[in-house]
CSV table of C-alpha atoms and ligand atoms in Angstrom, one decimal:
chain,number,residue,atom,x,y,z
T,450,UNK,CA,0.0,0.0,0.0
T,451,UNK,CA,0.7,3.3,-0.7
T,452,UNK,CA,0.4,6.7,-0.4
T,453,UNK,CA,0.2,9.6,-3.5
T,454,UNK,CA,-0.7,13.1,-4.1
T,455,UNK,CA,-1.8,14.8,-6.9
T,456,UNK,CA,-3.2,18.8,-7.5
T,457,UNK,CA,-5.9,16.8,-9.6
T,458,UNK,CA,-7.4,13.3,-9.5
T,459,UNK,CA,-9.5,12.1,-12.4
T,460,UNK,CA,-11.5,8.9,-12.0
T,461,UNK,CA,-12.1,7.1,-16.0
T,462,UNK,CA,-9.7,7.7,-18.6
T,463,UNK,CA,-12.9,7.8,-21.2
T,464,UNK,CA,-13.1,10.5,-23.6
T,465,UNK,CA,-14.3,12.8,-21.0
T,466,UNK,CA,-11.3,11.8,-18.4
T,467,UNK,CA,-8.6,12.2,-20.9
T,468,UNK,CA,-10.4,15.3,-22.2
T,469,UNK,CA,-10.7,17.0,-18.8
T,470,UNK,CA,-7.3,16.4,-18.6
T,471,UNK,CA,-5.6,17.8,-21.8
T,472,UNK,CA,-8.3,20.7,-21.2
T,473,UNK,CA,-6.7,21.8,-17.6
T,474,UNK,CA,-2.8,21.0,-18.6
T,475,UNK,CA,-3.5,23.3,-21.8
T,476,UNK,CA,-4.1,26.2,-19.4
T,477,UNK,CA,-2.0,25.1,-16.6
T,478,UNK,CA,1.2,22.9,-17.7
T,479,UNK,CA,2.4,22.7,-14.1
T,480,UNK,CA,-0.9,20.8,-12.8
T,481,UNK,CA,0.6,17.8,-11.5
T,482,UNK,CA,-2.4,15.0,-13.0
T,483,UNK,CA,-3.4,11.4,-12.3
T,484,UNK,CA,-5.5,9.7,-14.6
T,485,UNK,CA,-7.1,6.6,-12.8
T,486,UNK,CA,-8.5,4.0,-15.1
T,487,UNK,CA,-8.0,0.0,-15.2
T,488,UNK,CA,-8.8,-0.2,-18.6
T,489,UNK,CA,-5.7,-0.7,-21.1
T,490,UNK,CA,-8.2,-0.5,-23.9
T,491,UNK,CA,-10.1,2.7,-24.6
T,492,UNK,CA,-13.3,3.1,-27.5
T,493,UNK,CA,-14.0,5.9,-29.1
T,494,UNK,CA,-17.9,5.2,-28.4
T,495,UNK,CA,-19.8,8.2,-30.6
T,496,UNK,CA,-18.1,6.5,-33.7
T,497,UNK,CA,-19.7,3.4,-32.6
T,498,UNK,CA,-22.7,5.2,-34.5
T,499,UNK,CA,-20.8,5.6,-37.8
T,500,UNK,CA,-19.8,1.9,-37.8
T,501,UNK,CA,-23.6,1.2,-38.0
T,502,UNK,CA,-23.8,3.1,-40.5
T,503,UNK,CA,-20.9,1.9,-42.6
T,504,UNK,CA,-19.1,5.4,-42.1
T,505,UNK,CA,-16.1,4.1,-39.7
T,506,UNK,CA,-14.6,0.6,-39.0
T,507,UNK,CA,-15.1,-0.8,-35.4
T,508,UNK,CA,-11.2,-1.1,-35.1
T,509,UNK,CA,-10.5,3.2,-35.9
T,510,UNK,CA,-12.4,3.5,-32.8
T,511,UNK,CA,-10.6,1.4,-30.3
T,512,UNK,CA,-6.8,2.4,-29.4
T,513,UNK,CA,-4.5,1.5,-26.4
T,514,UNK,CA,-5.2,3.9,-23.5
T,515,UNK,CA,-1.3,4.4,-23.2
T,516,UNK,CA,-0.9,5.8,-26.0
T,517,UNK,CA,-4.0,8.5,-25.7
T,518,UNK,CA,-2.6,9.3,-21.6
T,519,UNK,CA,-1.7,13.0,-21.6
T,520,UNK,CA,2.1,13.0,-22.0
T,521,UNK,CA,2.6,15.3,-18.6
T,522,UNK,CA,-0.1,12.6,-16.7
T,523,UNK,CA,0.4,9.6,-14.5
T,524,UNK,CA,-1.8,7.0,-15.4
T,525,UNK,CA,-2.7,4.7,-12.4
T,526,UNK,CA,-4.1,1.4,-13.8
T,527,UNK,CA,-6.7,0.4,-10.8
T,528,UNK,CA,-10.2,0.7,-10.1
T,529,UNK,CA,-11.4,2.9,-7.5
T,530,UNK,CA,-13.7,1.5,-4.6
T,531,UNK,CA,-14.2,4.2,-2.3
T,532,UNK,CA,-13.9,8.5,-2.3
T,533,UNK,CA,-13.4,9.8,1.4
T,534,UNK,CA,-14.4,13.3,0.4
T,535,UNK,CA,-14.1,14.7,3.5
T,536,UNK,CA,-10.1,13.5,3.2
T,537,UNK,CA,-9.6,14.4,0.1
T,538,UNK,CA,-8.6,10.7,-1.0
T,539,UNK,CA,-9.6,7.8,-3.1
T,540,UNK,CA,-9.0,4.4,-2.5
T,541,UNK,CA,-7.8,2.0,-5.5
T,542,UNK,CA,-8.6,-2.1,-5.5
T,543,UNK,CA,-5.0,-2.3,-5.0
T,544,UNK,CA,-5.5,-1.0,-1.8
T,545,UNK,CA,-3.7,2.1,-2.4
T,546,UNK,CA,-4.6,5.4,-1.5
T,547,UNK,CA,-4.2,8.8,-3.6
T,548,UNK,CA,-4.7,11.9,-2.2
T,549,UNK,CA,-6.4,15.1,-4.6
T,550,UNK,CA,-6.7,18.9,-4.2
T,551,UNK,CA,-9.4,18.5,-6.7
T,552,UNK,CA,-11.3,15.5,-7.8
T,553,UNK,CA,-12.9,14.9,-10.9
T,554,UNK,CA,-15.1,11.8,-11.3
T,555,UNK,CA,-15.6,10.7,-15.2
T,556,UNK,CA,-16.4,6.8,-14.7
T,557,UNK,CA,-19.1,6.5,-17.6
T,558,UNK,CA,-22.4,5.0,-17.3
T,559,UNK,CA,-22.5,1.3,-17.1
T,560,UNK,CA,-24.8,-0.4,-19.4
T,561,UNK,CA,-27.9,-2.3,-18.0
T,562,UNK,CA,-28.8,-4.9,-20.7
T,563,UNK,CA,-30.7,-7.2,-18.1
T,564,UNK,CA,-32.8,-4.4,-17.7
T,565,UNK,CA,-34.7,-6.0,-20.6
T,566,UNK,CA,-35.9,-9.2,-20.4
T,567,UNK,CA,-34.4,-11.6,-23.3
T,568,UNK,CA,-32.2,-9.3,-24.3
T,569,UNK,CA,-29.0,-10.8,-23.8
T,570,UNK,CA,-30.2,-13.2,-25.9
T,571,UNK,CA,-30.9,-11.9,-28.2
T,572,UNK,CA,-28.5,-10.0,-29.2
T,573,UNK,CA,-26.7,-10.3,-31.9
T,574,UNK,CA,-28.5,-13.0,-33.6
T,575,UNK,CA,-31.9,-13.7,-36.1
T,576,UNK,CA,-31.2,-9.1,-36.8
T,577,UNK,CA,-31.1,-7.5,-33.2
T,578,UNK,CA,-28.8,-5.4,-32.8
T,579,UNK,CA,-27.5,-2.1,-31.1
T,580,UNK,CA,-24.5,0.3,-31.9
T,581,UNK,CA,-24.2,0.6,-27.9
T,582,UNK,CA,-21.6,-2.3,-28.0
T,583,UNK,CA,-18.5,-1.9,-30.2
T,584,UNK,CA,-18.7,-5.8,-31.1
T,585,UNK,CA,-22.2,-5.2,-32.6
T,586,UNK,CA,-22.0,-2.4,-34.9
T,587,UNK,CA,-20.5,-4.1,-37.3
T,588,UNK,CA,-23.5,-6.0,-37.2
T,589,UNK,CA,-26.0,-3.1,-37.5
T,590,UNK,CA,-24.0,-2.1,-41.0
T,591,UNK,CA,-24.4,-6.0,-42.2
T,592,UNK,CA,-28.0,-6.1,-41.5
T,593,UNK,CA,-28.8,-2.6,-43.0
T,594,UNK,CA,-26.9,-3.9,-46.3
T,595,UNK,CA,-28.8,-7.4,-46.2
T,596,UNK,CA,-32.4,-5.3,-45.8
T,597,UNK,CA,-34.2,-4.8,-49.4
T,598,UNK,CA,-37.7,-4.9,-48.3
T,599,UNK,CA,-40.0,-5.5,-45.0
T,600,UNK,CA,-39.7,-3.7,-41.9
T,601,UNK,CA,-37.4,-2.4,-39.2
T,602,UNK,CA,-38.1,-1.4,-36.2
T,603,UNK,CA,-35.7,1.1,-33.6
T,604,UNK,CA,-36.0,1.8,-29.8
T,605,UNK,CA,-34.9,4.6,-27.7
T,606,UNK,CA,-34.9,4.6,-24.6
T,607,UNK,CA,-35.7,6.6,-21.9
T,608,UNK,CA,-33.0,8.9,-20.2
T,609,UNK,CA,-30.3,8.3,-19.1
T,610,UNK,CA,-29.0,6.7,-21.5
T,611,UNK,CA,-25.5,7.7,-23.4
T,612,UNK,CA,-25.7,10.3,-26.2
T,613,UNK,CA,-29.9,11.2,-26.5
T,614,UNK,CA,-29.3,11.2,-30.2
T,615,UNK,CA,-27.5,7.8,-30.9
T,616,UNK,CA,-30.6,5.4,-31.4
T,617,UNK,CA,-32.5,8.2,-34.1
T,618,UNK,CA,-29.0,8.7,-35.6
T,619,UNK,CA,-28.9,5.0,-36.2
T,620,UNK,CA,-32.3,5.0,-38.0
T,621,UNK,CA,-31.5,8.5,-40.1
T,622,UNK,CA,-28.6,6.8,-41.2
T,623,UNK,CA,-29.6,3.5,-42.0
T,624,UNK,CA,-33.1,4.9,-43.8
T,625,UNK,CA,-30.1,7.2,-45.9
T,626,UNK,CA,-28.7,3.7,-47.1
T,627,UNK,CA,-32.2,2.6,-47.9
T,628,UNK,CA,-33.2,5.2,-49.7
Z,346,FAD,C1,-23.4,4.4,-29.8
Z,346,FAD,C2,-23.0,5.6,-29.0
Z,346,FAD,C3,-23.0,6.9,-29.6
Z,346,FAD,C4,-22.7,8.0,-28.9
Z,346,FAD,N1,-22.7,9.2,-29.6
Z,346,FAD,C5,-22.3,10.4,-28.9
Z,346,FAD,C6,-22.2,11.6,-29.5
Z,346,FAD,O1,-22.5,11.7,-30.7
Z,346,FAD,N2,-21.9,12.7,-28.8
Z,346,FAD,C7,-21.6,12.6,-27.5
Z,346,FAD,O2,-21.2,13.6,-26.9
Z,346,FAD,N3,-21.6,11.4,-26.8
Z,346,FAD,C8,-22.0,10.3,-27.5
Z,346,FAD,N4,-22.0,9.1,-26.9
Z,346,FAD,C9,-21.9,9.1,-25.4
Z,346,FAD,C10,-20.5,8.6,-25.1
Z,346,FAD,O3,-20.6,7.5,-24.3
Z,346,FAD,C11,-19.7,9.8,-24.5
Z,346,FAD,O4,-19.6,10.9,-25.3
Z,346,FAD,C12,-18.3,9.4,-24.2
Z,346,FAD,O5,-17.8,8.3,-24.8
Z,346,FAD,C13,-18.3,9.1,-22.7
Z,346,FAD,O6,-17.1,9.2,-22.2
Z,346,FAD,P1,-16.8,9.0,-20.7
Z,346,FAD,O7,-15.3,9.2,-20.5
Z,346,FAD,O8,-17.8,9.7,-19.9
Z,346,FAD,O9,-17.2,7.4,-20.5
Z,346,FAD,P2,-16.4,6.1,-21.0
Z,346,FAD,O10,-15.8,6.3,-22.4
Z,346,FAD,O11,-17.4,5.0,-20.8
Z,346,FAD,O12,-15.2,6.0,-20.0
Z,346,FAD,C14,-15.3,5.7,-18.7
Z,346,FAD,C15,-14.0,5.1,-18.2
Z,346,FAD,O13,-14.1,5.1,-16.8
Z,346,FAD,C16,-13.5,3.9,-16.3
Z,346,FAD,N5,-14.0,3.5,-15.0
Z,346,FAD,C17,-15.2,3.0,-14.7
Z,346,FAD,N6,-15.3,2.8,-13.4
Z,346,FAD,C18,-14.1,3.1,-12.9
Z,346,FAD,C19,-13.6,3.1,-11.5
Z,346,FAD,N7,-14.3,2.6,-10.5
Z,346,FAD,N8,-12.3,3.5,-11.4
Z,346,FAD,C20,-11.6,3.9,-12.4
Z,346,FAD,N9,-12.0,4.0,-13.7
Z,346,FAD,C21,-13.3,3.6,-13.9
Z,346,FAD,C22,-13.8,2.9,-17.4
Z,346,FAD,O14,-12.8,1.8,-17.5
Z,346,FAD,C23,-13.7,3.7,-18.7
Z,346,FAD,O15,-12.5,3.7,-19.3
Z,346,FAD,C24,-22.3,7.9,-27.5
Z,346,FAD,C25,-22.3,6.7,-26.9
Z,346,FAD,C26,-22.7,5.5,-27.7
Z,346,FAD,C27,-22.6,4.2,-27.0
């Protein structure tokens, strides 16, 4: 176990970790930062949309999360368990504790796809599909192409879900093919 400090702690190295990051080192290069993430593999997810479409491959939108770490960072591969925030410290899996001035907290939302009975299922096979999973929207792009005639149908859910727009951009772009 150990003990760190940093001027800023940022919990997800997702797009909006890293890009909280590069934001505050672009207006204050002597911000000593740690990036805390336990993911070495980072996706790209609005693109996830494009690949249903047949805009983007899957693979342009995953890269390694090394490489995408601000170069003036610390990345700390763990998970974080608990925020004492009246300490002004995190504790990581590892057992280690950091220590923050500021905290930001960018873990994404997790995905409930129990939430829906059969879903699981389902997914993936006999045409259901959804762009919310980056080994699937390859899959919306086949079955768009395959589609000459019949009926599809699209659901959006309620909030919160990520990006409000993703589920009606995946039918404006797959009626564009159509059409
Ligand atoms: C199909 C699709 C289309 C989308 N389109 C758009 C769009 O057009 N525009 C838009 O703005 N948004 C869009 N979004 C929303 C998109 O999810 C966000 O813009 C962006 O990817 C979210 O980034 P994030 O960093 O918040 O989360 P994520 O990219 O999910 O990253 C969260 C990170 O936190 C880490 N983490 C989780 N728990 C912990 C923990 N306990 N300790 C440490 N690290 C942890 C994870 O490992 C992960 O790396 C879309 C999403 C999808 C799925």
């Amino acid at each position: 176990m150990s003990n760190k400090k940093y001027d800023v702690v940022i919990i997800g190295a997702g797009s909006a970790g890293i890009a909280s990051a590069s934001s505050l080192l672009k207006r204050r290069a002597d911000l000593n930062i740690a990036l805390i993430d336990p993911s070495a593999d980072h996706y790209y997810q609005p693109g996830w949309t494009m690949v249903g479409g047949g805009v983007f491959s899957a693979e342009s939108t995953h890269k390694k999360t090394a490489e995408l770490i601000p170069a003036k960072c610390t990345w700390l591969q763990d998970s974080v368990t608990d925020i004492e925030g009246s300490i002004n410290q995190v504790v990581l899996k590892s057992g280690d504790i950091v220590e923050y001035e500021q905290l930001i907290v960018a873990p994404g939302l997790k995905l409930d796809w129990a939430g829906v009975e059969g879903l699981e299922e389902a997914l993936g096979n006999n045409g259901v599909t959804s762009n919310y999973r980056y080994d699937l929207a390859p899959y919306t792009w086949e079955l768009v192409q395959k589609l000459d005639s019949g009926k599809a149908i699209f659901t959006q859910p309620p909030m919160p879900i990520k990006c409000a727009g993703a589920p009606q951009k995946a039918l404006y772009l797959s009626a564009s093919e159509w059409l």
